[in-house]
PDB file of C-alpha atoms (C1' of nucleotides) in Angstrom:
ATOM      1  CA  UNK F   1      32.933  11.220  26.710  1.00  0.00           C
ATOM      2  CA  UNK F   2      32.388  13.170  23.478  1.00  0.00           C
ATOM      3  CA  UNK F   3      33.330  16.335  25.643  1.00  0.00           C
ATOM      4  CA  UNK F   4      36.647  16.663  23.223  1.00  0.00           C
ATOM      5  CA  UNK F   5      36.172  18.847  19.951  1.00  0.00           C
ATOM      6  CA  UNK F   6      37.253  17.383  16.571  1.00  0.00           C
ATOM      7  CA  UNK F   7      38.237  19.616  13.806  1.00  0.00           C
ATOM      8  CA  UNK F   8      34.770  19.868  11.201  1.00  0.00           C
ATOM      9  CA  UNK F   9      37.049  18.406   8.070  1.00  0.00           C
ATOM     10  CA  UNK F  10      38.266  15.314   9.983  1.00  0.00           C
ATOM     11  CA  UNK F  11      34.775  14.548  11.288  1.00  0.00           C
ATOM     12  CA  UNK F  12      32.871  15.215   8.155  1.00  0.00           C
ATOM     13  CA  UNK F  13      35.732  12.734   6.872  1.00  0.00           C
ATOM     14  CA  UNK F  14      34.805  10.146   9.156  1.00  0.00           C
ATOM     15  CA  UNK F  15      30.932  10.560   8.554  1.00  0.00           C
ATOM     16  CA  UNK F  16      31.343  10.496   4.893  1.00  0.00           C
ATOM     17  CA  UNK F  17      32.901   7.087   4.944  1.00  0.00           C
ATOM     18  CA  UNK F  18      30.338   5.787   7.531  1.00  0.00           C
ATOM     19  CA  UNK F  19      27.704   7.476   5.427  1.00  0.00           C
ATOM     20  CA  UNK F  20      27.730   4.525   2.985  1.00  0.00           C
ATOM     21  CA  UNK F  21      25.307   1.622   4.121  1.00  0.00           C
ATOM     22  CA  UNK F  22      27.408  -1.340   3.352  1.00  0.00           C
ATOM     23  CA  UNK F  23      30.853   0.557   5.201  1.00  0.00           C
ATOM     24  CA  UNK F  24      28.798   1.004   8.084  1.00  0.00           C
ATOM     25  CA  UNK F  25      27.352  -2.578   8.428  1.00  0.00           C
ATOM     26  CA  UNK F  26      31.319  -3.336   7.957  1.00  0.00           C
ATOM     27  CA  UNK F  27      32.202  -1.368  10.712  1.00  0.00           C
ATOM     28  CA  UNK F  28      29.416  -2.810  12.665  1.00  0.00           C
ATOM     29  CA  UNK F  29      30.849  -6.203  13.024  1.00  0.00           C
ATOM     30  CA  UNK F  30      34.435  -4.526  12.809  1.00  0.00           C
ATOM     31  CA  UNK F  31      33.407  -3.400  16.290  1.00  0.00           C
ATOM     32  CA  UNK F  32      32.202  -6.108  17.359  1.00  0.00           C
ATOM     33  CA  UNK F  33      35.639  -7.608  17.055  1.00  0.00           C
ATOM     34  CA  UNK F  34      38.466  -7.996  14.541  1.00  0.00           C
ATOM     35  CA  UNK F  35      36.982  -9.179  11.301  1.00  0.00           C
ATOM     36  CA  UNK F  36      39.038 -10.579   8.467  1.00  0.00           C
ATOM     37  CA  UNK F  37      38.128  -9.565   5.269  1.00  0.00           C
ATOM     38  CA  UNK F  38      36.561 -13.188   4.147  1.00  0.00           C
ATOM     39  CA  UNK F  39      33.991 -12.686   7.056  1.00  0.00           C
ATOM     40  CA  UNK F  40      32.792  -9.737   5.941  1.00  0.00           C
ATOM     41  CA  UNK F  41      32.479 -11.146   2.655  1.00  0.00           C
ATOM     42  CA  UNK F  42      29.965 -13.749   4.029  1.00  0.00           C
ATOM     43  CA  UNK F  43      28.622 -11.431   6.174  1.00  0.00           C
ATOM     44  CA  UNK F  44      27.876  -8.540   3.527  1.00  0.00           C
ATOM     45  CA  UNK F  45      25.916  -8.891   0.631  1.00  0.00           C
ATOM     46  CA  UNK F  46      29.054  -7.739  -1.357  1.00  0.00           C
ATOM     47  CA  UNK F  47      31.607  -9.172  -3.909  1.00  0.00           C
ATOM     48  CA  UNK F  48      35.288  -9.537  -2.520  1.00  0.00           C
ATOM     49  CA  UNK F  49      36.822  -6.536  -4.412  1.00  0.00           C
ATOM     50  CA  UNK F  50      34.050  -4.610  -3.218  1.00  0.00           C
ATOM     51  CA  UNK F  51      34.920  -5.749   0.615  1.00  0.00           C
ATOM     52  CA  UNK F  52      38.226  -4.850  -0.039  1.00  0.00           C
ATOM     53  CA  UNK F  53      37.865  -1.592  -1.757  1.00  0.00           C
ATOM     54  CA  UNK F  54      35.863  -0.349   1.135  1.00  0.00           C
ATOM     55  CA  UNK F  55      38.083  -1.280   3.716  1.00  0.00           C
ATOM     56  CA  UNK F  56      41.173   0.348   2.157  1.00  0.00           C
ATOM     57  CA  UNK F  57      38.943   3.631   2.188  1.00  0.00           C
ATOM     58  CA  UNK F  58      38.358   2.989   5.718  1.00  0.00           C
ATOM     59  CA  UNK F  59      41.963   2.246   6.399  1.00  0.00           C
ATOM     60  CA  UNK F  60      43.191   5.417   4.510  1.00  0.00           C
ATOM     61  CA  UNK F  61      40.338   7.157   6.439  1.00  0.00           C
ATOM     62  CA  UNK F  62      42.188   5.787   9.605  1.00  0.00           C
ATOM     63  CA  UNK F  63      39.026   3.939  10.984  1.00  0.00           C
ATOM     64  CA  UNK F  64      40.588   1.258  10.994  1.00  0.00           C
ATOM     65  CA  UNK F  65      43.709  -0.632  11.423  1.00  0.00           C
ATOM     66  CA  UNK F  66      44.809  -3.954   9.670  1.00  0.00           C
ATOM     67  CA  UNK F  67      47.047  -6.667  10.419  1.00  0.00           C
ATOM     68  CA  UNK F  68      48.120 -10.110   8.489  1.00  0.00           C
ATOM     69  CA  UNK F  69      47.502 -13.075  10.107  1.00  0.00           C
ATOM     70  CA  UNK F  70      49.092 -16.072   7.919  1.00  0.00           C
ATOM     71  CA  UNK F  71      47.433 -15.331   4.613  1.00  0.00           C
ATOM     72  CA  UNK F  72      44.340 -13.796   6.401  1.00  0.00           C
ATOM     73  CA  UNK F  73      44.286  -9.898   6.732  1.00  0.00           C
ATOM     74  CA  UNK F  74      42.574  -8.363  10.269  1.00  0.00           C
ATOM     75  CA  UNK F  75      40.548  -5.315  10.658  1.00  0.00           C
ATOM     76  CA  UNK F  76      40.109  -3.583  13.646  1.00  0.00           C
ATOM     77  CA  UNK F  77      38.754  -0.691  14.999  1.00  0.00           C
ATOM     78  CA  UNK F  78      42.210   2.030  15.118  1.00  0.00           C
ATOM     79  CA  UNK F  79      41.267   3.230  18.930  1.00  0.00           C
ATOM     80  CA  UNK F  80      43.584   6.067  18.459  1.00  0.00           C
ATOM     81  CA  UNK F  81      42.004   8.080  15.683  1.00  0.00           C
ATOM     82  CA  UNK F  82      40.410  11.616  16.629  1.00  0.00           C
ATOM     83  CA  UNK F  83      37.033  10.788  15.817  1.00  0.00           C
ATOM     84  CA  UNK F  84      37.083   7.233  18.011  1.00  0.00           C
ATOM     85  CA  UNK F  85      34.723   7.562  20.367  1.00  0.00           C
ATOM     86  CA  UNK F  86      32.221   9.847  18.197  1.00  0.00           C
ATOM     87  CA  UNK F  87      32.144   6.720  16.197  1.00  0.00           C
ATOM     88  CA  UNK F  88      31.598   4.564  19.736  1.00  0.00           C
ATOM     89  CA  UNK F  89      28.718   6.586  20.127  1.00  0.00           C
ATOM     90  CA  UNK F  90      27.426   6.046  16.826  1.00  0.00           C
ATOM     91  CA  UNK F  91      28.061   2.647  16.711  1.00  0.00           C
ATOM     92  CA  UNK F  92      26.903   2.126  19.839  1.00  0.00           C
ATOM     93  CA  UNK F  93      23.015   3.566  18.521  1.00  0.00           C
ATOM     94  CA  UNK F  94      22.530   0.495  16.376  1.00  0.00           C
ATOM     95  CA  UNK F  95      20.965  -2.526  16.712  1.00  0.00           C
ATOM     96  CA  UNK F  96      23.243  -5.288  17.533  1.00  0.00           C
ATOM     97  CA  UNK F  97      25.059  -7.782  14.790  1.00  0.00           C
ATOM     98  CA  UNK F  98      25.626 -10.080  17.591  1.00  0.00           C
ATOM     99  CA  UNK F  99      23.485 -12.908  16.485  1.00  0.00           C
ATOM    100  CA  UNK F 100      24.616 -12.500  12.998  1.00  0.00           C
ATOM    101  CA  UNK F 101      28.146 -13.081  14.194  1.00  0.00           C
ATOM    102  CA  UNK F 102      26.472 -15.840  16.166  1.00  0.00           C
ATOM    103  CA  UNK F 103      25.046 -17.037  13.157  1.00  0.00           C
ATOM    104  CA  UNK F 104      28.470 -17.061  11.549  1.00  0.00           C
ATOM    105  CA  UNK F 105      30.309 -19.384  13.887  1.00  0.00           C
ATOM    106  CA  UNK F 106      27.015 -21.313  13.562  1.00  0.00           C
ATOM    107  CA  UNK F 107      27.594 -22.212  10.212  1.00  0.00           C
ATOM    108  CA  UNK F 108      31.727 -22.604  10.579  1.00  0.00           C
ATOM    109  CA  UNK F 109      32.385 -19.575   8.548  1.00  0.00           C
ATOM    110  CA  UNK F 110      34.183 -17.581  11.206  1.00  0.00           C
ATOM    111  CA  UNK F 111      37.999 -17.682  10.840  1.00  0.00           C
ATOM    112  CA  UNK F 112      40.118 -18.792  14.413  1.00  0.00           C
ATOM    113  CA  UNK F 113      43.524 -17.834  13.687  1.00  0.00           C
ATOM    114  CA  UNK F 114      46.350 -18.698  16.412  1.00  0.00           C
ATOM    115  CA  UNK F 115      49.052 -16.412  15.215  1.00  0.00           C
TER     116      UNK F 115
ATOM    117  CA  UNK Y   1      20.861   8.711  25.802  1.00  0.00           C
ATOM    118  CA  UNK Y   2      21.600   6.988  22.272  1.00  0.00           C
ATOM    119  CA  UNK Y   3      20.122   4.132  24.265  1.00  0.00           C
ATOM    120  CA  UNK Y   4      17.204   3.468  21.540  1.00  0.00           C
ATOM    121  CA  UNK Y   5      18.607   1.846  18.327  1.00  0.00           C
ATOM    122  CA  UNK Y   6      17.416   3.066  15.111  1.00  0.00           C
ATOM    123  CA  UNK Y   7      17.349   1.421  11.566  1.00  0.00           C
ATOM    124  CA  UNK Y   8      20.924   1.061  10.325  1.00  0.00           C
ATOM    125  CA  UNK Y   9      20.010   2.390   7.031  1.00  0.00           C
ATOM    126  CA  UNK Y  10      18.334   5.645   8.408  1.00  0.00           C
ATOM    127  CA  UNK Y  11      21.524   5.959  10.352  1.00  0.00           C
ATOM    128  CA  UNK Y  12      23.842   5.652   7.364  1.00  0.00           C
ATOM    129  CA  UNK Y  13      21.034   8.144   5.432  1.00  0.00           C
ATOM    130  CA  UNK Y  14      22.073  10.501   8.436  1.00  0.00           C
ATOM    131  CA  UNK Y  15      25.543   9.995   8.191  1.00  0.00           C
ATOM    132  CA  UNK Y  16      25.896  10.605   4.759  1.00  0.00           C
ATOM    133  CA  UNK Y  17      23.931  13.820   4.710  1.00  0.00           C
ATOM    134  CA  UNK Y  18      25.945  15.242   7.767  1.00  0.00           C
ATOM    135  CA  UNK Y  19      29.231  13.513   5.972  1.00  0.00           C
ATOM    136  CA  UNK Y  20      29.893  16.498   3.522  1.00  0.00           C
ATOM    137  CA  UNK Y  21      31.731  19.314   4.977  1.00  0.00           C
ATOM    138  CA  UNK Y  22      29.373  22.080   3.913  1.00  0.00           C
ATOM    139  CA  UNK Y  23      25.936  20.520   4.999  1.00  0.00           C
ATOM    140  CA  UNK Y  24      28.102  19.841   8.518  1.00  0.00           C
ATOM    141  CA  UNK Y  25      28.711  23.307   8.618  1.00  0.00           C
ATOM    142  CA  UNK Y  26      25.322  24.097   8.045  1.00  0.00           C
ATOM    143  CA  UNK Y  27      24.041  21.926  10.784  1.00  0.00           C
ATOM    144  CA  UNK Y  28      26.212  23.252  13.379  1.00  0.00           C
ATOM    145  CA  UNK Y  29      24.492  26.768  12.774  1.00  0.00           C
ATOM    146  CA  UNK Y  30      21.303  25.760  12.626  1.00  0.00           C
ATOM    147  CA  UNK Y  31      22.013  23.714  15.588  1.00  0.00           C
ATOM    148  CA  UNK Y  32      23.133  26.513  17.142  1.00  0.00           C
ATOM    149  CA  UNK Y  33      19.694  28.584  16.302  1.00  0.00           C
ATOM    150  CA  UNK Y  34      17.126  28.261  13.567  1.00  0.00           C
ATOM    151  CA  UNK Y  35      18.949  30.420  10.653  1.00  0.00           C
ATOM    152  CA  UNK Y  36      17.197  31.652   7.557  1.00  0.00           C
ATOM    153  CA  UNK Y  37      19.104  30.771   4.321  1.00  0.00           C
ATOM    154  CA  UNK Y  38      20.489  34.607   3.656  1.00  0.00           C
ATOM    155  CA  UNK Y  39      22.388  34.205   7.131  1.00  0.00           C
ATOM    156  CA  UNK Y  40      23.687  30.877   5.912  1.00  0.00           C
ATOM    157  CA  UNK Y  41      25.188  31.903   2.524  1.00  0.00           C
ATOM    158  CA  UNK Y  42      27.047  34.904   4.623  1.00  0.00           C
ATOM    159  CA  UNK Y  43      28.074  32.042   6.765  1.00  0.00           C
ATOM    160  CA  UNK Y  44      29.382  29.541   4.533  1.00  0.00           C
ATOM    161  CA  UNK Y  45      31.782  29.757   1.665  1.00  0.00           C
ATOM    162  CA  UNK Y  46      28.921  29.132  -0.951  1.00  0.00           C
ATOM    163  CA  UNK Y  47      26.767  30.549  -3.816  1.00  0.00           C
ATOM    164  CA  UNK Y  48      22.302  30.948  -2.974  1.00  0.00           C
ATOM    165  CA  UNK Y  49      21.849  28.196  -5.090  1.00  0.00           C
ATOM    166  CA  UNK Y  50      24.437  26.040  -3.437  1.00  0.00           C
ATOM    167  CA  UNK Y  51      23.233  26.538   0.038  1.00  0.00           C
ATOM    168  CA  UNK Y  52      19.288  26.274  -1.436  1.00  0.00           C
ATOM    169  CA  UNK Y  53      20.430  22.787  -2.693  1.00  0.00           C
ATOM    170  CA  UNK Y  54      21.963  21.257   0.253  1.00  0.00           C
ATOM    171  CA  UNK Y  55      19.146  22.606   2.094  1.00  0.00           C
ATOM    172  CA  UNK Y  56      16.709  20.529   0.005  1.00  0.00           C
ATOM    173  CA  UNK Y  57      18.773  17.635   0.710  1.00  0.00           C
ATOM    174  CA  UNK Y  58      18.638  18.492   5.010  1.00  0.00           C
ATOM    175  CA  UNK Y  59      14.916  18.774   4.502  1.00  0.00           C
ATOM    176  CA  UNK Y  60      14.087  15.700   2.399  1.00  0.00           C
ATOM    177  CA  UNK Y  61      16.194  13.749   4.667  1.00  0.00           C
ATOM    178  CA  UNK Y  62      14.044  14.984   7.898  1.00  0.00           C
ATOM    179  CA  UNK Y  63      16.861  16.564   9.357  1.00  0.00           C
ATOM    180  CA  UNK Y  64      15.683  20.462   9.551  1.00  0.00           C
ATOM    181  CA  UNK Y  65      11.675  21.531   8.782  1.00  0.00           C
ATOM    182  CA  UNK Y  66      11.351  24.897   6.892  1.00  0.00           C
ATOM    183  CA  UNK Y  67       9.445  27.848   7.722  1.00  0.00           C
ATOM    184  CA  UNK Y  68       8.707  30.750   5.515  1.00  0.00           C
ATOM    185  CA  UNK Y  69       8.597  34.130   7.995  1.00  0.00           C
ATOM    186  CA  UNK Y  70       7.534  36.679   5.376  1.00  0.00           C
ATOM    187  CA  UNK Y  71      10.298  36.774   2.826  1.00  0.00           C
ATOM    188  CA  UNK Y  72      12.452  34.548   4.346  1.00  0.00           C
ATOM    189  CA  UNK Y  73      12.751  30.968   4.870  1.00  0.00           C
ATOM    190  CA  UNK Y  74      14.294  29.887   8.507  1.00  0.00           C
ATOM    191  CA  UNK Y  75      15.233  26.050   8.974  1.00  0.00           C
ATOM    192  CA  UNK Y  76      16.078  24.303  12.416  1.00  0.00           C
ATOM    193  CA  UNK Y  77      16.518  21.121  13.444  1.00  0.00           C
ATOM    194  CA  UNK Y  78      13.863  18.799  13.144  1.00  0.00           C
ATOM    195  CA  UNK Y  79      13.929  17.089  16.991  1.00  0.00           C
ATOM    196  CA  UNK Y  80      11.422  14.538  15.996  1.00  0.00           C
ATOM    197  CA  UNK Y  81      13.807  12.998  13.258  1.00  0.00           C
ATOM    198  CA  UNK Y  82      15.033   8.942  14.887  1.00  0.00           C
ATOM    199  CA  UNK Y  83      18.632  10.316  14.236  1.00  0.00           C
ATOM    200  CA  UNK Y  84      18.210  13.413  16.353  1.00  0.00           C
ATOM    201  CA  UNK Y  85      19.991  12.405  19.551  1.00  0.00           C
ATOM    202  CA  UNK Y  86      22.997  11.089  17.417  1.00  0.00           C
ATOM    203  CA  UNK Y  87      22.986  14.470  15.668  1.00  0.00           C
ATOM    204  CA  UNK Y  88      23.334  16.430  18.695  1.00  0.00           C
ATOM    205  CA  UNK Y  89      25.845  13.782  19.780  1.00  0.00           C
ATOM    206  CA  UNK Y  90      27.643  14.642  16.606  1.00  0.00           C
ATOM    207  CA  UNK Y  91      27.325  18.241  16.502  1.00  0.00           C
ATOM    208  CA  UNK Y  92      28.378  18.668  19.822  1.00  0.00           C
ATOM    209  CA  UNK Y  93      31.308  17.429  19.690  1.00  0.00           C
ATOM    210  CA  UNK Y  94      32.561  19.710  17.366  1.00  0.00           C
ATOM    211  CA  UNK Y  95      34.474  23.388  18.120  1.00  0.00           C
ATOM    212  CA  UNK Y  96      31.585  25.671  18.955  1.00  0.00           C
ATOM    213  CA  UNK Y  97      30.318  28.321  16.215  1.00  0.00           C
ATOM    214  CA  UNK Y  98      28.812  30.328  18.408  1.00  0.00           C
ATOM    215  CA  UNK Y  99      31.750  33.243  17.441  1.00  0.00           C
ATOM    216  CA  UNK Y 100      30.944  32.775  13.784  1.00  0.00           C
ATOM    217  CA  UNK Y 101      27.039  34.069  14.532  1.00  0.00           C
ATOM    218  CA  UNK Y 102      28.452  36.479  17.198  1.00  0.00           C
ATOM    219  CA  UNK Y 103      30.213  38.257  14.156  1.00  0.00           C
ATOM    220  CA  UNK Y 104      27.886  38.138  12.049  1.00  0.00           C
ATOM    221  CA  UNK Y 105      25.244  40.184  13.957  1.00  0.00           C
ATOM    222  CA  UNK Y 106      28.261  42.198  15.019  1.00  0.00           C
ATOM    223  CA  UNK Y 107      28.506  43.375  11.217  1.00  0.00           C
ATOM    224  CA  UNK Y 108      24.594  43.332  11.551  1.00  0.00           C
ATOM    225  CA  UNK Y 109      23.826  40.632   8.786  1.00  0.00           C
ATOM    226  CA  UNK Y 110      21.957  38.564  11.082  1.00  0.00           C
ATOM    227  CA  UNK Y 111      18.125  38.407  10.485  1.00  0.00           C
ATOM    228  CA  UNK Y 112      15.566  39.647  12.835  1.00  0.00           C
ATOM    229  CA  UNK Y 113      12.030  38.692  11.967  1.00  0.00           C
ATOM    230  CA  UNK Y 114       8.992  39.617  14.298  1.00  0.00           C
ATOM    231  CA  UNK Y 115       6.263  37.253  12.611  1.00  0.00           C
TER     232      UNK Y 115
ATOM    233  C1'  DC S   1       1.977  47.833 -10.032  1.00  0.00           C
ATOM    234  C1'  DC S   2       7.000  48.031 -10.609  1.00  0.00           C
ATOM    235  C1'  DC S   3      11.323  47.129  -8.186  1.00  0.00           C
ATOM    236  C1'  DT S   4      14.005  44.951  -5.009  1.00  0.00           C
ATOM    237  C1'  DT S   5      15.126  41.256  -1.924  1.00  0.00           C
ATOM    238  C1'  DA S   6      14.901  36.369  -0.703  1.00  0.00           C
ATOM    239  C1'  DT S   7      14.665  31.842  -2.155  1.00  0.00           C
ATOM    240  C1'  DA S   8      13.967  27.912  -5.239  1.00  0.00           C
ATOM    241  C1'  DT S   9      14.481  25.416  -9.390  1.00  0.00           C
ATOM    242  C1'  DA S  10      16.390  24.081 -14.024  1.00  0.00           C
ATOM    243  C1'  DA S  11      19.970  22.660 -16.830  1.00  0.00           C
ATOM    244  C1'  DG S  12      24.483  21.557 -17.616  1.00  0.00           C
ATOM    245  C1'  DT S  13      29.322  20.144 -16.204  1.00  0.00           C
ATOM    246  C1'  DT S  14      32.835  17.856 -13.730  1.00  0.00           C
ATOM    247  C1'  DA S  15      34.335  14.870 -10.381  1.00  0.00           C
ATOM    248  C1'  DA S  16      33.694  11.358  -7.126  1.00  0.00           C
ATOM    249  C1'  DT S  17      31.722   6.967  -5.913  1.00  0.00           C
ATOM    250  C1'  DA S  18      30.387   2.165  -5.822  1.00  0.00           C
ATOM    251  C1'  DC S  19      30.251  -1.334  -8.144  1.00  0.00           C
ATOM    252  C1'  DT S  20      31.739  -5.161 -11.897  1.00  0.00           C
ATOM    253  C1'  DT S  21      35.091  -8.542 -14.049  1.00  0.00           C
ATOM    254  C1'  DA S  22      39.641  -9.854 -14.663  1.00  0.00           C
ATOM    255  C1'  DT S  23      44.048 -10.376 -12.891  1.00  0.00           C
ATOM    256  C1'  DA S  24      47.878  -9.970  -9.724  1.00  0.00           C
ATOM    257  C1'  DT S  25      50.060 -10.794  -5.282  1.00  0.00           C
ATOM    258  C1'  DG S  26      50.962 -13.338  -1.146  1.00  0.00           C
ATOM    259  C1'  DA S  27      50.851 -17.133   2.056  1.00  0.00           C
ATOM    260  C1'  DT S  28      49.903 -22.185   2.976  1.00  0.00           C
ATOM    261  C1'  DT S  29      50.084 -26.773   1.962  1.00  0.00           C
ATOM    262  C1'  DG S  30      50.706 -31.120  -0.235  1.00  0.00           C
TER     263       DG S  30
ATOM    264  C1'  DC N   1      57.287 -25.862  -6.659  1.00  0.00           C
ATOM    265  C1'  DA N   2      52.486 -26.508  -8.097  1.00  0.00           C
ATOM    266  C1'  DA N   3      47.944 -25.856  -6.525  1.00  0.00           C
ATOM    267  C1'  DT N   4      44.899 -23.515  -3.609  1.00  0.00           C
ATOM    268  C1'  DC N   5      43.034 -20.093  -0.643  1.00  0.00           C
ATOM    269  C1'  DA N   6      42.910 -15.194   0.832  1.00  0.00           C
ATOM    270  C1'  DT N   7      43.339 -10.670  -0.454  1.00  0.00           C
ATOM    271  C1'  DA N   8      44.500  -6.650  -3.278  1.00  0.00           C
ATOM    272  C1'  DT N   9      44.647  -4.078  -7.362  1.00  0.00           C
ATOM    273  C1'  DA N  10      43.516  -2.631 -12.200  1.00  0.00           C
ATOM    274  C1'  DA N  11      40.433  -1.160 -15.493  1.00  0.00           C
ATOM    275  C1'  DG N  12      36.039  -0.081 -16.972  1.00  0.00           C
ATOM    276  C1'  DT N  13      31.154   1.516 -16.237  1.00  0.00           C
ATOM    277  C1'  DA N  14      27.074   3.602 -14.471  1.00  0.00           C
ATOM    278  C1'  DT N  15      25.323   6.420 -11.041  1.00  0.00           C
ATOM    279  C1'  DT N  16      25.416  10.019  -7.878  1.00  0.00           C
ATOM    280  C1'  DA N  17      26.873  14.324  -6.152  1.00  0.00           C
ATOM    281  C1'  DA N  18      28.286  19.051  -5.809  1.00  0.00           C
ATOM    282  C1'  DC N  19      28.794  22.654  -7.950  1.00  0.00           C
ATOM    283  C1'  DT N  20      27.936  26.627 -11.775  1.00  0.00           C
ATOM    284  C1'  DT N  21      25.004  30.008 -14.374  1.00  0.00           C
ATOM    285  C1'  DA N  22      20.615  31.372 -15.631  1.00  0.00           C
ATOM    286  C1'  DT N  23      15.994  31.904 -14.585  1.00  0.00           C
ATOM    287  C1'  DA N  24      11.680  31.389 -12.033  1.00  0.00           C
ATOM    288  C1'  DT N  25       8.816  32.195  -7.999  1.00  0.00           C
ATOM    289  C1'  DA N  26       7.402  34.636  -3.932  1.00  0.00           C
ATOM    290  C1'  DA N  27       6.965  38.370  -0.738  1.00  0.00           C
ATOM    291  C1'  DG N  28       7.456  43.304   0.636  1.00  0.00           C
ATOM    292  C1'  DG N  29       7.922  48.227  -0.021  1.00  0.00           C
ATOM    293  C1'  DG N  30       7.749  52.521  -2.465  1.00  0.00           C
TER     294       DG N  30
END
DNA sequence: CCCTTATATAAGTTAATACTTATATGATTG
DNA sequence: CAATCATATAAGTATTAACTTATATAAGGG
């Protein structure tokens, strides 16, 4: 693990965009599982457009992938992209957001979608 | 290894630091050995004042300590810093620079200090 | 002591970034 | 198809960031 080399651009790519507090909380739970982008709105401190600005820069980063379910949108972590498991590892050295996803279903905020 | 968990904000501090593609390149030299800031503006693509800056940042975010050695100032990594196990995570799994300083002493612009 | 070398800081500029509010798009449902 | 919910985009703003040039500080060597 970690043993294969990354070019320096594409990696400092990839920390830039989890550089930013709020993307990496994002990515986090986006980890955790699929998150759609009106759970991360409850679970970040952050206004909607904000959510959804940051998760276009991770998608055009290639963090991520997303896929519409119905008329919610799913973000997941893109497993292929160069930098995946150097962001496993990082990901991996944080606390858990387990009980705040806990907390989520908790509360019936989570979304189940059967599509 | 990256078994302890460390604040998610230092993390993200970390991240962002090590998330522009200069400062990266910085790190993996003085990863690689402590360098003193002459050897890094022959190594990178950047003006004194530049390199002086983005050192400042490195050092005010914990993750190199200073030392003046007569006229010059060397920086390393700072191995107490919470993030330092990620960072070697990180920096290892980059393509090795370990040509880059080969040349450099080659064309003999590589500082030797005996203090 | 000057003079040079090494490094840091100051000040200014340009560009990027992270938000905000307002609005548009897209899907679901009654 | 109108109303609603979910999401994206547009436009504007304030802050931060990464440089540049110029200058200051600091140490070492005739």
């Amino acid at each position: 693990m970690a043993l294969q080399t990354q070019t320096v651009q594409q990696t400092s790519q990839t920390l830039k965009l989890l550089g930013d507090y709020n993307r990496l909380r994002m990515m986090q739970f986006i980890y955790e599982r699929e998150c759609c982008v009106c759970e991360l709105v409850e679970l970040i401190n952050l206004s909607q457009p904000a959510i959804s600005q940051h998760l276009r820069k991770l998608r055009d980063g290639g963090l991520v992938m997303e896929q519409r379910k119905g008329s919610w949108v799913f973000y997941r972590m893109n497993e292929d992209h160069t930098t995946f498991n150097l962001m496993k590892e990082i990901l991996q050295s944080l606390p858990s957001v387990q009980s705040e996803l806990d907390e989520l279903e908790q509360d019936g905020l989570n979304v189940i979608c059967h599509k």
